[in-house]
Short mmCIF file of C-alpha atoms in Angstrom, two decimals:
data_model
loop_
_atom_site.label_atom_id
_atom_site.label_comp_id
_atom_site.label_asym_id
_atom_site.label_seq_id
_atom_site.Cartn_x
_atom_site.Cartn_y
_atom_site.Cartn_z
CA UNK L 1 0.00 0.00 0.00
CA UNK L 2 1.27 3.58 -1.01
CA UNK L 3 1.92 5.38 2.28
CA UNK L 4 1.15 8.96 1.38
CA UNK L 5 4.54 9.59 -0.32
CA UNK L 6 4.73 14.04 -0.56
CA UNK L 7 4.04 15.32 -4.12
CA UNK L 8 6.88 15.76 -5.84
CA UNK L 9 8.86 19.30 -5.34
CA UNK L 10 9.93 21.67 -8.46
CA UNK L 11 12.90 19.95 -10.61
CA UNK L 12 16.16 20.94 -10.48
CA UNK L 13 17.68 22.99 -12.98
CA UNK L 14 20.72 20.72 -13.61
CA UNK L 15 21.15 17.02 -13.02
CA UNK L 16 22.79 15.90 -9.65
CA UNK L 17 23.13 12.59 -7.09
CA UNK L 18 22.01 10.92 -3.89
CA UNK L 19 24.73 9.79 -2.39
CA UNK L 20 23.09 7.79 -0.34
CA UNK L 21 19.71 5.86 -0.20
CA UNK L 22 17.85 2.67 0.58
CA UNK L 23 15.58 1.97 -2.58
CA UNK L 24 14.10 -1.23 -0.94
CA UNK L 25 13.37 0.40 2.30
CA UNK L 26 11.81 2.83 0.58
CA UNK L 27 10.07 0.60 -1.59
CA UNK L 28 8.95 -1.56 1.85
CA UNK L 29 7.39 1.74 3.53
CA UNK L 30 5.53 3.18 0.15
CA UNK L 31 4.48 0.06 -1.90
CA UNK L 32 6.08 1.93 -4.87
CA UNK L 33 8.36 -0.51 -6.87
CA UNK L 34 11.85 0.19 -7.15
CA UNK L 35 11.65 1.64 -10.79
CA UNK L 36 8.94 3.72 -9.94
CA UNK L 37 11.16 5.56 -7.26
CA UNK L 38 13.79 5.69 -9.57
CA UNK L 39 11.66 7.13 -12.41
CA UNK L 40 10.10 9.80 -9.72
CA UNK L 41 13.80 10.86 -8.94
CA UNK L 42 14.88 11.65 -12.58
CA UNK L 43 11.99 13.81 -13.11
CA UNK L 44 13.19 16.04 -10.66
CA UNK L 45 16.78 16.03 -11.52
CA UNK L 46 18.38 13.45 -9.23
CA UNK L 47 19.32 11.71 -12.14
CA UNK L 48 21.92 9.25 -10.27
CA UNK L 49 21.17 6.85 -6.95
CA UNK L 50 23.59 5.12 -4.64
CA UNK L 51 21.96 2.07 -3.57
CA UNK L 52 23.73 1.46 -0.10
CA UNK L 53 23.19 -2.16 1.63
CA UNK L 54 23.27 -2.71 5.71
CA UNK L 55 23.19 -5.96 6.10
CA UNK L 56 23.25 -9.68 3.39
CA UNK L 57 19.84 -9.16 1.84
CA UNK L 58 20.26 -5.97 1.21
CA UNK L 59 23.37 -5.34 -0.26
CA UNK L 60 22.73 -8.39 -2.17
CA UNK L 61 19.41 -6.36 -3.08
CA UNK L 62 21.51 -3.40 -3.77
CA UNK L 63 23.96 -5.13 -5.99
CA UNK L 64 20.22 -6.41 -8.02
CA UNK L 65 19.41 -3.33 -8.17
CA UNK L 66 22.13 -1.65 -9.74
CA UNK L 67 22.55 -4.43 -12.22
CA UNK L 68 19.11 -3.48 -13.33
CA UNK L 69 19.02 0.48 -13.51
CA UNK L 70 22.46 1.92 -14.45
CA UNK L 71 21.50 4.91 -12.70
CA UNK L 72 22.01 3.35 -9.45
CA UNK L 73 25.57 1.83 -8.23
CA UNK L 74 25.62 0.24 -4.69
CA UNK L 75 27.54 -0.26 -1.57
CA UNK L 76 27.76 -3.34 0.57
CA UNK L 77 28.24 -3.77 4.41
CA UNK L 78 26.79 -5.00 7.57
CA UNK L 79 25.65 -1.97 9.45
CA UNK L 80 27.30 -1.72 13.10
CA UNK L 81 24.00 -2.46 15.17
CA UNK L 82 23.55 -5.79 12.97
CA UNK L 83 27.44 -6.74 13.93
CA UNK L 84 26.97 -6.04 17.23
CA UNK L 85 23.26 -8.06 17.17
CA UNK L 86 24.82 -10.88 15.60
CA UNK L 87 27.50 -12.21 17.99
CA UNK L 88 29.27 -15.81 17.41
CA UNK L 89 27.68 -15.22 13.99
CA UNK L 90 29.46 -11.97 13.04
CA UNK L 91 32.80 -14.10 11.60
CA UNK L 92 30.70 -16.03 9.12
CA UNK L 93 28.31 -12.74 8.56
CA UNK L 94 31.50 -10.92 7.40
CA UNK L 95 32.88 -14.14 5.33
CA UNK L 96 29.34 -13.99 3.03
CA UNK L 97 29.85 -10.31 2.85
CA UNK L 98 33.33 -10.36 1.74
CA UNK L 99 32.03 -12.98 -1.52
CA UNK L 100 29.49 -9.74 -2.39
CA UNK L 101 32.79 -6.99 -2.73
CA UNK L 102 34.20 -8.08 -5.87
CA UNK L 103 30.97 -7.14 -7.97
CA UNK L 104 31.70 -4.60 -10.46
CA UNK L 105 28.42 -2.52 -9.08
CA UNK L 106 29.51 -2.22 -6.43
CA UNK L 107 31.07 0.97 -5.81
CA UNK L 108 31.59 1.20 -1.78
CA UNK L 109 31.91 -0.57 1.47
CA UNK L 110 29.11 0.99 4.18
CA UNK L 111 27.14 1.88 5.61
CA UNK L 112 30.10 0.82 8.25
CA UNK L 113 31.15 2.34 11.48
CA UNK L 114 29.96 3.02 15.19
CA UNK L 115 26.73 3.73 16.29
CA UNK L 116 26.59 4.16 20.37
CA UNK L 117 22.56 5.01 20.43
CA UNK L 118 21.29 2.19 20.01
CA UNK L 119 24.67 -0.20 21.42
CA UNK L 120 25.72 0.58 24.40
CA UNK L 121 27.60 -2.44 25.55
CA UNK L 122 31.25 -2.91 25.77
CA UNK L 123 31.29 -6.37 24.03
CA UNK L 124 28.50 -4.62 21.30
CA UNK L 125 31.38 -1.60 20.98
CA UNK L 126 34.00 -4.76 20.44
CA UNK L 127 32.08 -6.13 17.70
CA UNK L 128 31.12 -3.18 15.76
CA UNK L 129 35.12 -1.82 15.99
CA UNK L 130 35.95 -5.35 14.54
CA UNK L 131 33.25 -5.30 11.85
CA UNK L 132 34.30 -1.63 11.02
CA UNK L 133 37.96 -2.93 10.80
CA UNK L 134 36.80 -5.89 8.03
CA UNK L 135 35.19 -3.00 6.22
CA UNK L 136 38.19 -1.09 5.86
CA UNK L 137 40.43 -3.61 4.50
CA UNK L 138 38.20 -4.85 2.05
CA UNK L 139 37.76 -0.87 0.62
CA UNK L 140 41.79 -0.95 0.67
CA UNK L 141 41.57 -4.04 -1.05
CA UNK L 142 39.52 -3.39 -3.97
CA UNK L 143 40.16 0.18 -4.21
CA UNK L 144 36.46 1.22 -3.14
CA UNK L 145 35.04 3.97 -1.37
CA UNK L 146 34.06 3.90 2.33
CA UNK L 147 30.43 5.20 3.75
CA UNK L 148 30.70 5.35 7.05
CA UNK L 149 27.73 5.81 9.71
CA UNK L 150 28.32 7.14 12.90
CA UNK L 151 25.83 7.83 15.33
CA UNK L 152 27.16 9.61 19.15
CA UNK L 153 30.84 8.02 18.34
CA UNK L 154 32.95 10.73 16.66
CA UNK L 155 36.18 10.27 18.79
CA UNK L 156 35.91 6.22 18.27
CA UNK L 157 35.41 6.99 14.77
CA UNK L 158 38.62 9.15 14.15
CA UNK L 159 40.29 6.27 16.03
CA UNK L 160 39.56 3.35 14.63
CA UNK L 161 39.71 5.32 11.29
CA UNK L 162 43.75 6.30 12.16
CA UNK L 163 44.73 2.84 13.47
CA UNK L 164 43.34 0.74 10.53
CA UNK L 165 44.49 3.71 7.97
CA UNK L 166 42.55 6.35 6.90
CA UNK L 167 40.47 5.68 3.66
CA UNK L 168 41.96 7.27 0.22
CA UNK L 169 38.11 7.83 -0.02
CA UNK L 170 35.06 7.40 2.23
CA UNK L 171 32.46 10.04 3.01
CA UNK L 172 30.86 10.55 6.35
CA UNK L 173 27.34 9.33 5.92
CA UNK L 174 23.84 11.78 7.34
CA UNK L 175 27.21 13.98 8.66
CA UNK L 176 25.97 14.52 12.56
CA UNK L 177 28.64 16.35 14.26
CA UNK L 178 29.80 20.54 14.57
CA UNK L 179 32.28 22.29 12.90
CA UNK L 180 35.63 21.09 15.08
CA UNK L 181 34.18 17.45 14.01
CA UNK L 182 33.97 18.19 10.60
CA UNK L 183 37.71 19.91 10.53
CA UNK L 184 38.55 16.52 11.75
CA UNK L 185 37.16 14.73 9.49
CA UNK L 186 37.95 17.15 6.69
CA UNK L 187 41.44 16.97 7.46
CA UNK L 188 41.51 13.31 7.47
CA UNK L 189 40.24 13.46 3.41
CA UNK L 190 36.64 13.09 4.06
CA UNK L 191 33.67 13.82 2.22
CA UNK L 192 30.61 15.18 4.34
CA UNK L 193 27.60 14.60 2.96
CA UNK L 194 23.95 16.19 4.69
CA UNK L 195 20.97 14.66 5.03
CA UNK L 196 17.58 16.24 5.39
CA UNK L 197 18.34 17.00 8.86
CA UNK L 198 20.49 20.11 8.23
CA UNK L 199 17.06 21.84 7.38
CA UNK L 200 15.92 21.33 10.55
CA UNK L 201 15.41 24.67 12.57
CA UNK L 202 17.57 23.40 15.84
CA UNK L 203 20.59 21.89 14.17
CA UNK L 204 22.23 25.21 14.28
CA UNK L 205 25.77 23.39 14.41
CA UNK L 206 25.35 20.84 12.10
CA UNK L 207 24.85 23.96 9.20
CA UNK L 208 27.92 25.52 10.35
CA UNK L 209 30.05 22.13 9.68
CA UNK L 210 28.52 22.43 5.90
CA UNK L 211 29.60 26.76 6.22
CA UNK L 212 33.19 25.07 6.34
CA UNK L 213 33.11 22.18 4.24
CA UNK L 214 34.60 23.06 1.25
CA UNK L 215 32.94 22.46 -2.35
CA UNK L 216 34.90 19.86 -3.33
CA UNK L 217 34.33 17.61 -0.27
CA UNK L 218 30.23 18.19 -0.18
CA UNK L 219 27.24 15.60 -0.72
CA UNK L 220 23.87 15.57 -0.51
CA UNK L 221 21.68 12.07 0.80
CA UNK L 222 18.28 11.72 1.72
CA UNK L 223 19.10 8.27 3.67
CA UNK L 224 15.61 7.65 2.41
CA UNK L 225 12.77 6.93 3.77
CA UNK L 226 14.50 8.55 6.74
CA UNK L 227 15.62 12.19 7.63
CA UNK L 228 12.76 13.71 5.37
CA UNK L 229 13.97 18.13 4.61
CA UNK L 230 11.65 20.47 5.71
CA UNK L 231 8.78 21.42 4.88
CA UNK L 232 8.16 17.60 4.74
CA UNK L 233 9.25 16.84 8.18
CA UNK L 234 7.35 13.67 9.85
CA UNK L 235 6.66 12.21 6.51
CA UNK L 236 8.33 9.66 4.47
CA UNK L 237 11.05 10.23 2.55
CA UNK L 238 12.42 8.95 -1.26
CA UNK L 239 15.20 10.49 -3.33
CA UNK L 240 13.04 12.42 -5.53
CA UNK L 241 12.62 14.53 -2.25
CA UNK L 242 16.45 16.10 -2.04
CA UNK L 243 15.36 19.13 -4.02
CA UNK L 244 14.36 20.46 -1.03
CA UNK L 245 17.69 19.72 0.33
CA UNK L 246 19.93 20.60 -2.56
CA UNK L 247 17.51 23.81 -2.97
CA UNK L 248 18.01 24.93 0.63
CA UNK L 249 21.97 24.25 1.25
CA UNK L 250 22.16 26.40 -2.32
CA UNK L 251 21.00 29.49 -1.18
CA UNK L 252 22.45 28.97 2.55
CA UNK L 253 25.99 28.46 0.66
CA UNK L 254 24.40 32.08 -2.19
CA UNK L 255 25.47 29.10 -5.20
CA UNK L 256 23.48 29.15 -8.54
CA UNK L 257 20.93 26.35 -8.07
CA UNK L 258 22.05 24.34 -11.13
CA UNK L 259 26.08 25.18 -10.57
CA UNK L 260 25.70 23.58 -7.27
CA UNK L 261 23.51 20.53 -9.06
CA UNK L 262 26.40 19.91 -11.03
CA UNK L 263 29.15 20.31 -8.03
CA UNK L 264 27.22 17.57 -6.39
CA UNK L 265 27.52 15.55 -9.06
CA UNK L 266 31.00 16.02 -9.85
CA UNK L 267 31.71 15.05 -5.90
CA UNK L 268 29.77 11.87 -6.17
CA UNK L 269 31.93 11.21 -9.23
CA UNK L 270 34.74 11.51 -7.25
CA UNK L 271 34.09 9.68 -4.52
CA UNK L 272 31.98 6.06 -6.45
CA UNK L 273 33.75 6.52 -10.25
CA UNK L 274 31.02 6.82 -13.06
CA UNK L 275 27.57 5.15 -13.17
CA UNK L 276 26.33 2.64 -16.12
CA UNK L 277 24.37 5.44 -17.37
CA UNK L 278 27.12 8.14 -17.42
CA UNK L 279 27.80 9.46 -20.89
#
């Protein structure tokens, strides 16, 4: 059953990319088929979709998925609330994981990384630090981006980040922290990409982290059907939603609308390599 998805917003005036979304969750909450949410997201401009798995099914769905649409590419990993959930299981967890890494559509390793909300046990902490270690070397590895998620851990983060080597590329995912955070993780290489959440009227500190971030290190999500921009607030969210985002950060940042389309674009580039539909 369709779940009251919002209308769609005005297009964009140049094409650009959500660096980060989960199609099949979004599919789940809105009864829309996967296509349909694609199709819905190039009409308003967000012409390119990364696909981003957090546990087996889904970033085996993810990996379907972008060997169906060539707009989407996707990223594979075990998110760290399911590593810390699955205990004696996590070795073999990480072992079918590892077979998925080697796909050619697959683009990135995440959403990894420490999340302290909802774990809050030392032996949880162990597993997600060892989880977010496996992640690491397999990006090394094959050369792949890293998406990482971290939720009320920013000093484990930098940690584990500097004693396993810092990524050539990864991206803090939904970016959550202030402006000395985001120095830190600028001057580690990262990109920041901002949710819907940076629209909110409170999160005074999170929009100065994006004031310093500089162009080439910026993204835009929707971590859809989460984190829905304002004026939407409290309602589901899809990818053909981040106008409002993309619209908003614009004219915080005083960019041309479409110039800042295409920055996006160019980062997301940078950070995944080109789509199937590039060209």
């Amino acid at each position: 059953m369709n779940r009251d998805l919002p209308q769609r917003p005005e297009p964009l005036p140049a094409p650009t990319t959500d660096a980060h979304t989960h199609l099949l969750s979004t599919q789940e909450f809105s009864g829309l088929p996967v296509a349909e949410l694609i199709e819905r997201a190039a009409e308003v401009g967000v012409h390119r979709l990364v696909e981003v798995g957090c546990d087996l099914p889904s970033s085996r769905g993810a990996i379907e998925i972008a060997q169906n649409h060539p707009a989407v590419v996707a990223c594979v990993a075990i998110h760290p609330n399911d590593a810390a959930r699955a205990g004696d299981r996590l070795p073999a967890e990480l072992d079918a994981l590892e077979a998925l890494v080697a796909d050619e559509h697959v683009r990135g390793i995440g959403e990894t990384g420490l999340d302290y909300y909802r774990t809050r046990d030392d032996e949880g902490k162990r597993l997600q630090k060892h989880s977010f270690a496996a992640h690491l070397a397999w990006a090394r590895e094959h050369d792949l981006a890293v998406v990482v998620h971290d939720r009320d851990a920013h000093a484990d983060i930098l940690d584990v980040l500097d004693a396993e080597g810092v990524p050539d590329r990864f991206m803090m995912h939904c970016f959550s922290g202030d402006a000395d955070f985001a120095r830190q993780c600028l001057d580690r290489g990262a990109w920041l990409s901002f949710p819907g959440t940076v629209t909110f009227k409170p999160n005074h500190a999170l929009r100065e982290a994006f004031d310093l971030t500089p162009d080439d290190r910026l993204l835009v999500e929707t971590d859809a059907p989460y984190l829905t921009p304002v004026p939407l607030r409290g309602r589901p969210n899809a990818s053909y939603l981040m106008p409002w985002t993309v619209r908003f950060l614009a004219e915080r940042r005083g960019a041309d609308l479409a110039g800042f389309c295409r920055l996006l674009d160019d980062n997301a580039t940078a950070l995944f390599g080109g789509w199937g539909d590039d060209g």
